[in-house]
Amino acid sequence: MMLSIDERESLMDYVTQLQSHQLKVTPQRLEIVDILTRYGHVSIEELYAKLQDKFPTLSLATIYKNLKMMQERSFLSEVKLAHQKSVFELQKEEHAHLVCSSCGAIVDISLDASTLISYAQSKSSYTIDYSTINLYGTCAKCQ
Amino acid sequence: MMLSIDERESLMDYVTQLQSHQLKVTPQRLEIVDILTRYGHVSIEELYAKLQDKFPTLSLATIYKNLKMMQERSFLSEVKLAHQKSVFELQKEEHAHLVCSSCGAIVDISLDASTLISYAQSKSSYTIDYSTINLYGTCAKCQ
DNA sequence: CTAAATGCAAAGCATTTGCAAATAT
DNA sequence: ATATTTGCAAATGCTTTGCATTTAG
């Protein structure tokens, strides 16, 4: 198999990323990371479909096992969405999601939740660790 | 059956609320509304358990059908939570949730999302209709 | 060499559907 | 009187589990 320089560099990256989360490196996992990197937000069925090309025999059980393990190792996280299926994304710093109710397109938006959190903390007796913020509307294309 | 004045007034309220959302008034639905009113946030299995007293023969199918219909009529909404089961709540003005990761306790907090939304809108080409904000941490009791 | 990951089939839950009987309006 | 709701059972769908085989380190 002939790989471009970019492809080789990505591969190295993926290997390092997996290893830094105590995840053994398998071809299936590399491809999962590549898909998540390239698409950003992927549902289970999308992931399964995209993996078929390279791994015709790959089973859904493998996907479920991997997603579970990768979540436990804080390598990725599930984004639960109103009125649609969950998607998965690589772990990154906290951010909000912009979700198009029409086509489902999702983009990340960096957003300072600290103001929100300190406000909520001042109004309640909770100490807050993290937040999930999803904003639903219509993307440019669908308008 | 003997009802207190409060109980009678709640019942009247529930009837009116259901009717204003084009939902036929059944005893099962009245009890669902009462439980949601009293507990605020309820999972499907909690709802089922709490309904057993008054309706020993009530089936899960009825709960699912009702929750679905009530969502379609904007009478209630599902709150999808990270790392735990969804809960359902009566429709109210937009607000955030404070969720205790330890005991699961959920409280509403009114929160002005308009700043957030206009910021997100200025940074993207989305027009935003609504948002879901969940803040996860530890409640006073669990600290 | 050892522990972990994969793939398959089976099992386990969660949710939906079809339908006859009961109920709301 | 009619359309909707209920409750049951069956069907569907999604996720997990067990186990033999393969693979990573």
Short mmCIF file of C-alpha atoms (C1' of nucleotides) in Angstrom, two decimals:
data_model
loop_
_atom_site.label_atom_id
_atom_site.label_comp_id
_atom_site.label_asym_id
_atom_site.label_seq_id
_atom_site.Cartn_x
_atom_site.Cartn_y
_atom_site.Cartn_z
CA MET A 1 0.00 0.00 0.00
CA MET A 2 1.31 3.42 -1.00
CA LEU A 3 0.70 6.24 1.47
CA SER A 4 1.21 9.95 0.91
CA ILE A 5 3.33 11.89 3.35
CA ASP A 6 0.20 13.40 4.84
CA GLU A 7 -1.32 10.00 5.31
CA ARG A 8 1.79 8.73 7.01
CA GLU A 9 1.88 11.68 9.33
CA SER A 10 -1.75 11.25 10.27
CA LEU A 11 -1.15 7.63 10.97
CA MET A 12 1.74 8.44 13.30
CA ASP A 13 -0.44 10.98 15.01
CA TYR A 14 -3.23 8.51 15.50
CA VAL A 15 -0.87 5.93 16.92
CA THR A 16 0.47 8.42 19.43
CA GLN A 17 -2.99 9.63 20.36
CA LEU A 18 -4.27 6.14 20.99
CA GLN A 19 -1.21 5.16 22.98
CA SER A 20 -1.40 8.25 25.15
CA HIS A 21 -4.84 7.06 26.22
CA GLN A 22 -3.68 3.52 26.96
CA LEU A 23 -5.44 2.14 23.94
CA LYS A 24 -3.80 -0.59 21.91
CA VAL A 25 -3.33 0.30 18.30
CA THR A 26 -5.33 -1.80 15.87
CA PRO A 27 -6.13 -1.12 12.23
CA GLN A 28 -9.80 -0.80 13.12
CA ARG A 29 -9.08 1.80 15.76
CA LEU A 30 -6.81 3.77 13.47
CA GLU A 31 -9.57 3.97 10.95
CA ILE A 32 -12.10 5.01 13.58
CA VAL A 33 -9.79 7.83 14.64
CA ASP A 34 -9.26 8.84 11.05
CA ILE A 35 -13.00 9.00 10.38
CA LEU A 36 -13.65 10.99 13.54
CA THR A 37 -10.82 13.34 12.66
CA ARG A 38 -12.06 13.89 9.15
CA TYR A 39 -15.78 14.13 9.86
CA GLY A 40 -15.79 15.59 13.35
CA HIS A 41 -19.14 14.20 14.46
CA VAL A 42 -20.28 10.72 13.51
CA SER A 43 -23.19 8.53 14.52
CA ILE A 44 -22.75 4.81 15.06
CA GLU A 45 -24.43 3.87 11.83
CA GLU A 46 -22.37 6.38 9.87
CA LEU A 47 -19.22 5.06 11.44
CA TYR A 48 -20.22 1.51 10.59
CA ALA A 49 -20.97 2.44 7.00
CA LYS A 50 -17.69 4.29 6.54
CA LEU A 51 -15.70 1.41 8.00
CA GLN A 52 -17.19 -1.13 5.61
CA ASP A 53 -14.81 -0.18 2.80
CA LYS A 54 -11.64 -1.06 4.64
CA PHE A 55 -13.09 -3.73 6.93
CA PRO A 56 -15.89 -5.64 5.25
CA THR A 57 -16.00 -8.12 8.12
CA LEU A 58 -15.97 -5.59 10.91
CA SER A 59 -18.80 -6.13 13.31
CA LEU A 60 -20.98 -3.64 15.12
CA ALA A 61 -19.91 -5.27 18.37
CA THR A 62 -16.38 -4.10 17.72
CA ILE A 63 -17.59 -0.57 17.19
CA TYR A 64 -19.61 -0.61 20.39
CA LYS A 65 -16.74 -2.09 22.37
CA ASN A 66 -14.30 0.44 21.02
CA LEU A 67 -16.52 3.44 21.52
CA LYS A 68 -17.16 2.35 25.08
CA MET A 69 -13.51 1.80 25.88
CA MET A 70 -12.49 5.04 24.19
CA GLN A 71 -15.00 6.92 26.28
CA GLU A 72 -13.72 5.30 29.44
CA ARG A 73 -10.23 6.42 28.50
CA SER A 74 -11.47 9.96 27.77
CA PHE A 75 -10.41 9.65 24.18
CA LEU A 76 -13.79 10.58 22.80
CA SER A 77 -17.25 11.51 23.96
CA GLU A 78 -20.84 10.99 23.04
CA VAL A 79 -22.92 14.02 22.11
CA LYS A 80 -26.55 13.41 22.94
CA LEU A 81 -28.77 15.50 20.73
CA ALA A 82 -32.40 16.55 20.95
CA HIS A 83 -34.60 14.78 18.40
CA GLN A 84 -31.80 12.88 16.73
CA LYS A 85 -29.25 10.15 17.20
CA SER A 86 -26.15 10.64 19.27
CA VAL A 87 -22.88 11.41 17.55
CA PHE A 88 -19.35 10.80 18.75
CA GLU A 89 -16.43 13.18 18.67
CA LEU A 90 -12.80 13.14 19.71
CA GLN A 91 -12.19 14.69 23.09
CA LYS A 92 -11.28 18.32 22.90
CA GLU A 93 -11.55 21.36 25.09
CA GLU A 94 -15.05 22.26 26.13
CA HIS A 95 -17.12 23.80 23.38
CA ALA A 96 -20.71 24.20 22.27
CA HIS A 97 -22.43 22.59 19.30
CA LEU A 98 -24.41 24.29 16.61
CA VAL A 99 -26.86 21.80 15.20
CA CYS A 100 -28.92 22.28 12.07
CA SER A 101 -32.40 20.93 12.71
CA SER A 102 -32.91 20.62 8.99
CA CYS A 103 -29.89 18.72 7.67
CA GLY A 104 -28.24 17.67 10.90
CA ALA A 105 -24.96 19.45 10.19
CA ILE A 106 -23.01 20.04 13.36
CA VAL A 107 -20.25 22.55 13.95
CA ASP A 108 -18.28 23.25 17.08
CA ILE A 109 -18.08 26.70 18.47
CA SER A 110 -15.66 27.65 21.19
CA LEU A 111 -17.52 29.28 23.95
CA ASP A 112 -16.56 30.48 27.35
CA ALA A 113 -18.80 28.63 29.75
CA SER A 114 -17.06 30.02 32.81
CA THR A 115 -19.39 33.00 33.10
CA LEU A 116 -22.35 30.67 32.84
CA ILE A 117 -20.86 28.31 35.38
CA SER A 118 -20.02 30.92 37.95
CA TYR A 119 -23.47 32.37 37.58
CA ALA A 120 -25.08 28.98 38.06
CA GLN A 121 -22.83 28.27 40.99
CA SER A 122 -23.78 31.54 42.66
CA LYS A 123 -27.45 30.72 42.21
CA SER A 124 -27.27 27.17 43.53
CA SER A 125 -25.42 24.95 45.92
CA TYR A 126 -23.91 22.83 43.19
CA THR A 127 -20.23 22.79 42.31
CA ILE A 128 -19.99 22.41 38.56
CA ASP A 129 -17.46 20.27 36.73
CA TYR A 130 -18.46 20.44 33.11
CA SER A 131 -21.25 21.47 30.83
CA THR A 132 -22.92 20.52 27.58
CA ILE A 133 -24.32 23.26 25.42
CA ASN A 134 -26.18 22.61 22.21
CA LEU A 135 -27.69 25.34 20.07
CA TYR A 136 -30.29 24.24 17.54
CA GLY A 137 -31.28 26.13 14.48
CA THR A 138 -30.75 26.29 10.74
CA CYS A 139 -27.43 26.32 8.95
CA ALA A 140 -26.64 28.66 6.08
CA LYS A 141 -27.34 26.09 3.37
CA CYS A 142 -30.74 25.19 4.73
CA GLN A 143 -31.94 28.74 5.18
CA MET B 1 -62.91 9.04 46.48
CA MET B 2 -62.41 12.08 48.71
CA LEU B 3 -60.19 14.82 47.32
CA SER B 4 -58.80 17.83 49.14
CA ILE B 5 -59.39 21.28 47.71
CA ASP B 6 -55.80 21.38 46.52
CA GLU B 7 -56.18 18.06 44.81
CA ARG B 8 -59.32 19.20 43.07
CA GLU B 9 -57.68 22.37 41.90
CA SER B 10 -54.67 20.50 40.55
CA LEU B 11 -56.94 18.16 38.70
CA MET B 12 -58.78 21.05 37.08
CA ASP B 13 -55.46 22.55 36.12
CA TYR B 14 -54.25 19.33 34.58
CA VAL B 15 -57.44 18.96 32.58
CA THR B 16 -57.07 22.45 31.22
CA GLN B 17 -53.40 21.98 30.45
CA LEU B 18 -54.01 18.78 28.55
CA GLN B 19 -56.92 20.22 26.63
CA SER B 20 -54.97 23.31 25.62
CA HIS B 21 -52.52 20.98 23.92
CA GLN B 22 -55.23 19.00 22.12
CA LEU B 23 -54.72 15.99 24.31
CA LYS B 24 -57.70 13.98 25.42
CA VAL B 25 -58.04 13.70 29.16
CA THR B 26 -57.64 10.19 30.52
CA PRO B 27 -56.96 9.11 34.09
CA GLN B 28 -53.57 7.79 33.06
CA ARG B 29 -52.61 11.11 31.52
CA LEU B 30 -53.79 13.06 34.54
CA GLU B 31 -51.56 10.96 36.72
CA ILE B 32 -48.61 11.40 34.39
CA VAL B 33 -49.06 15.16 34.57
CA ASP B 34 -49.36 15.01 38.32
CA ILE B 35 -46.14 13.02 38.68
CA LEU B 36 -44.26 15.33 36.35
CA THR B 37 -45.60 18.34 38.23
CA ARG B 38 -44.62 16.97 41.59
CA TYR B 39 -41.23 15.52 40.68
CA GLY B 40 -40.11 17.85 37.92
CA HIS B 41 -37.84 15.41 36.10
CA VAL B 42 -38.71 11.76 35.69
CA SER B 43 -37.23 8.88 33.75
CA ILE B 44 -39.42 6.34 32.01
CA GLU B 45 -38.79 3.66 34.56
CA GLU B 46 -39.49 6.02 37.45
CA LEU B 47 -42.70 7.09 35.78
CA TYR B 48 -43.72 3.49 35.29
CA ALA B 49 -42.98 2.64 38.92
CA LYS B 50 -44.90 5.62 40.25
CA LEU B 51 -47.90 4.84 38.07
CA GLN B 52 -48.15 1.27 39.33
CA ASP B 53 -50.01 2.31 42.49
CA LYS B 54 -52.98 3.82 40.75
CA PHE B 55 -52.83 1.74 37.56
CA PRO B 56 -51.57 -1.76 38.24
CA THR B 57 -52.44 -2.84 34.71
CA LEU B 58 -50.92 0.13 32.95
CA SER B 59 -48.53 -0.92 30.26
CA LEU B 60 -45.21 0.55 29.22
CA ALA B 61 -46.61 0.88 25.71
CA THR B 62 -49.12 3.39 27.04
CA ILE B 63 -46.36 5.42 28.63
CA TYR B 64 -44.32 5.43 25.45
CA LYS B 65 -47.33 6.38 23.35
CA ASN B 66 -48.27 9.17 25.69
CA LEU B 67 -44.79 10.59 26.04
CA LYS B 68 -44.45 10.60 22.29
CA MET B 69 -47.76 12.29 21.67
CA MET B 70 -47.18 14.80 24.45
CA GLN B 71 -43.85 15.75 22.92
CA GLU B 72 -45.45 16.16 19.52
CA ARG B 73 -47.98 18.50 21.09
CA SER B 74 -45.21 20.45 22.88
CA PHE B 75 -46.63 19.52 26.22
CA LEU B 76 -43.41 18.08 27.53
CA SER B 77 -39.87 17.43 26.47
CA GLU B 78 -37.14 14.90 26.82
CA VAL B 79 -33.93 15.94 28.54
CA LYS B 80 -31.04 13.89 27.21
CA LEU B 81 -28.30 13.67 29.78
CA ALA B 82 -24.64 12.74 29.57
CA HIS B 83 -23.90 9.36 31.16
CA GLN B 84 -27.42 8.71 32.35
CA LYS B 85 -30.95 8.01 31.23
CA SER B 86 -33.17 10.66 29.74
CA VAL B 87 -35.73 12.34 31.90
CA PHE B 88 -38.95 14.05 30.90
CA GLU B 89 -40.25 17.40 32.05
CA LEU B 90 -43.28 19.55 31.39
CA GLN B 91 -42.69 22.23 28.82
CA LYS B 92 -41.64 25.52 30.34
CA GLU B 93 -39.65 28.53 29.31
CA GLU B 94 -36.09 27.81 28.33
CA HIS B 95 -33.81 27.05 31.22
CA ALA B 96 -30.65 25.15 32.07
CA HIS B 97 -30.27 22.01 34.14
CA LEU B 98 -27.98 21.44 37.04
CA VAL B 99 -27.28 17.74 37.27
CA CYS B 100 -25.57 16.01 40.16
CA SER B 101 -23.21 13.39 38.78
CA SER B 102 -23.30 11.61 42.10
CA CYS B 103 -26.98 11.19 42.99
CA GLY B 104 -28.62 12.32 39.76
CA ALA B 105 -30.58 15.15 41.35
CA ILE B 106 -31.66 17.68 38.75
CA VAL B 107 -32.69 21.26 39.32
CA ASP B 108 -33.72 23.90 36.85
CA ILE B 109 -31.99 27.20 36.73
CA SER B 110 -33.30 30.10 34.72
CA LEU B 111 -30.59 31.40 32.53
CA ASP B 112 -30.50 33.98 29.85
CA ALA B 113 -29.28 32.19 26.77
CA SER B 114 -29.77 35.20 24.53
CA THR B 115 -26.24 36.47 25.04
CA LEU B 116 -24.92 33.05 24.21
CA ILE B 117 -27.13 32.79 21.18
CA SER B 118 -26.30 36.16 19.72
CA TYR B 119 -22.64 35.42 20.23
CA ALA B 120 -22.94 32.07 18.49
CA GLN B 121 -24.93 33.65 15.71
CA SER B 122 -22.31 36.32 15.16
CA LYS B 123 -19.63 33.64 14.94
CA SER B 124 -21.46 31.37 12.54
CA SER B 125 -23.94 31.38 9.73
CA TYR B 126 -26.60 29.54 11.72
CA THR B 127 -29.82 31.09 12.88
CA ILE B 128 -30.58 29.64 16.28
CA ASP B 129 -34.03 28.62 17.50
CA TYR B 130 -33.43 27.01 20.85
CA SER B 131 -30.74 25.62 23.07
CA THR B 132 -30.11 22.93 25.63
CA ILE B 133 -27.72 23.66 28.45
CA ASN B 134 -26.77 21.11 31.07
CA LEU B 135 -24.30 21.77 33.83
CA TYR B 136 -22.87 18.72 35.59
CA GLY B 137 -21.36 18.67 39.00
CA THR B 138 -22.10 17.80 42.59
CA CYS B 139 -25.09 18.91 44.61
CA ALA B 140 -24.85 20.18 48.17
CA LYS B 141 -25.83 16.88 49.75
CA CYS B 142 -23.25 14.91 47.85
CA GLN B 143 -20.36 17.24 48.50
"C1'" DC C 1 4.21 -15.34 25.64
"C1'" DT C 2 0.26 -12.88 27.61
"C1'" DA C 3 -3.28 -9.95 27.61
"C1'" DA C 4 -6.34 -7.60 24.79
"C1'" DA C 5 -9.11 -7.03 20.51
"C1'" DT C 6 -11.90 -8.96 16.91
"C1'" DG C 7 -15.97 -11.14 14.83
"C1'" DC C 8 -19.72 -13.95 15.14
"C1'" DA C 9 -23.91 -15.55 17.19
"C1'" DA C 10 -26.87 -15.30 20.93
"C1'" DA C 11 -28.83 -12.81 24.63
"C1'" DG C 12 -30.74 -8.75 26.74
"C1'" DC C 13 -33.11 -4.33 26.95
"C1'" DA C 14 -35.65 -0.57 25.10
"C1'" DT C 15 -39.07 0.99 22.10
"C1'" DT C 16 -42.65 0.41 18.63
"C1'" DT C 17 -46.51 -1.76 16.37
"C1'" DG C 18 -51.02 -4.20 15.57
"C1'" DC C 19 -55.19 -5.11 17.20
"C1'" DA C 20 -59.37 -5.90 20.08
"C1'" DA C 21 -61.72 -3.87 23.88
"C1'" DA C 22 -62.66 0.20 26.54
"C1'" DT C 23 -63.19 5.16 26.93
"C1'" DA C 24 -63.49 10.30 25.85
"C1'" DT C 25 -65.89 13.75 23.62
"C1'" DA D 1 -71.50 7.55 17.29
"C1'" DT D 2 -66.71 8.21 16.22
"C1'" DA D 3 -62.29 8.63 16.94
"C1'" DT D 4 -58.87 8.00 20.30
"C1'" DT D 5 -56.72 5.54 24.01
"C1'" DT D 6 -55.57 1.56 26.50
"C1'" DG D 7 -53.31 -2.88 27.38
"C1'" DC D 8 -51.59 -6.95 25.78
"C1'" DA D 9 -48.59 -9.63 22.93
"C1'" DA D 10 -45.60 -9.72 19.25
"C1'" DA D 11 -42.19 -7.53 16.57
"C1'" DT D 12 -38.43 -4.57 15.91
"C1'" DG D 13 -34.22 -2.30 16.93
"C1'" DC D 14 -30.27 -1.16 19.54
"C1'" DT D 15 -26.60 -2.57 22.61
"C1'" DT D 16 -24.17 -5.97 25.27
"C1'" DT D 17 -22.23 -10.48 26.24
"C1'" DG D 18 -19.73 -14.98 25.71
"C1'" DC D 19 -16.57 -17.36 23.42
"C1'" DA D 20 -13.19 -19.04 20.05
"C1'" DT D 21 -9.69 -17.05 17.14
"C1'" DT D 22 -6.49 -13.58 15.99
"C1'" DT D 23 -3.46 -9.88 17.00
"C1'" DA D 24 -0.63 -6.29 19.64
"C1'" DG D 25 3.02 -5.41 22.63
#
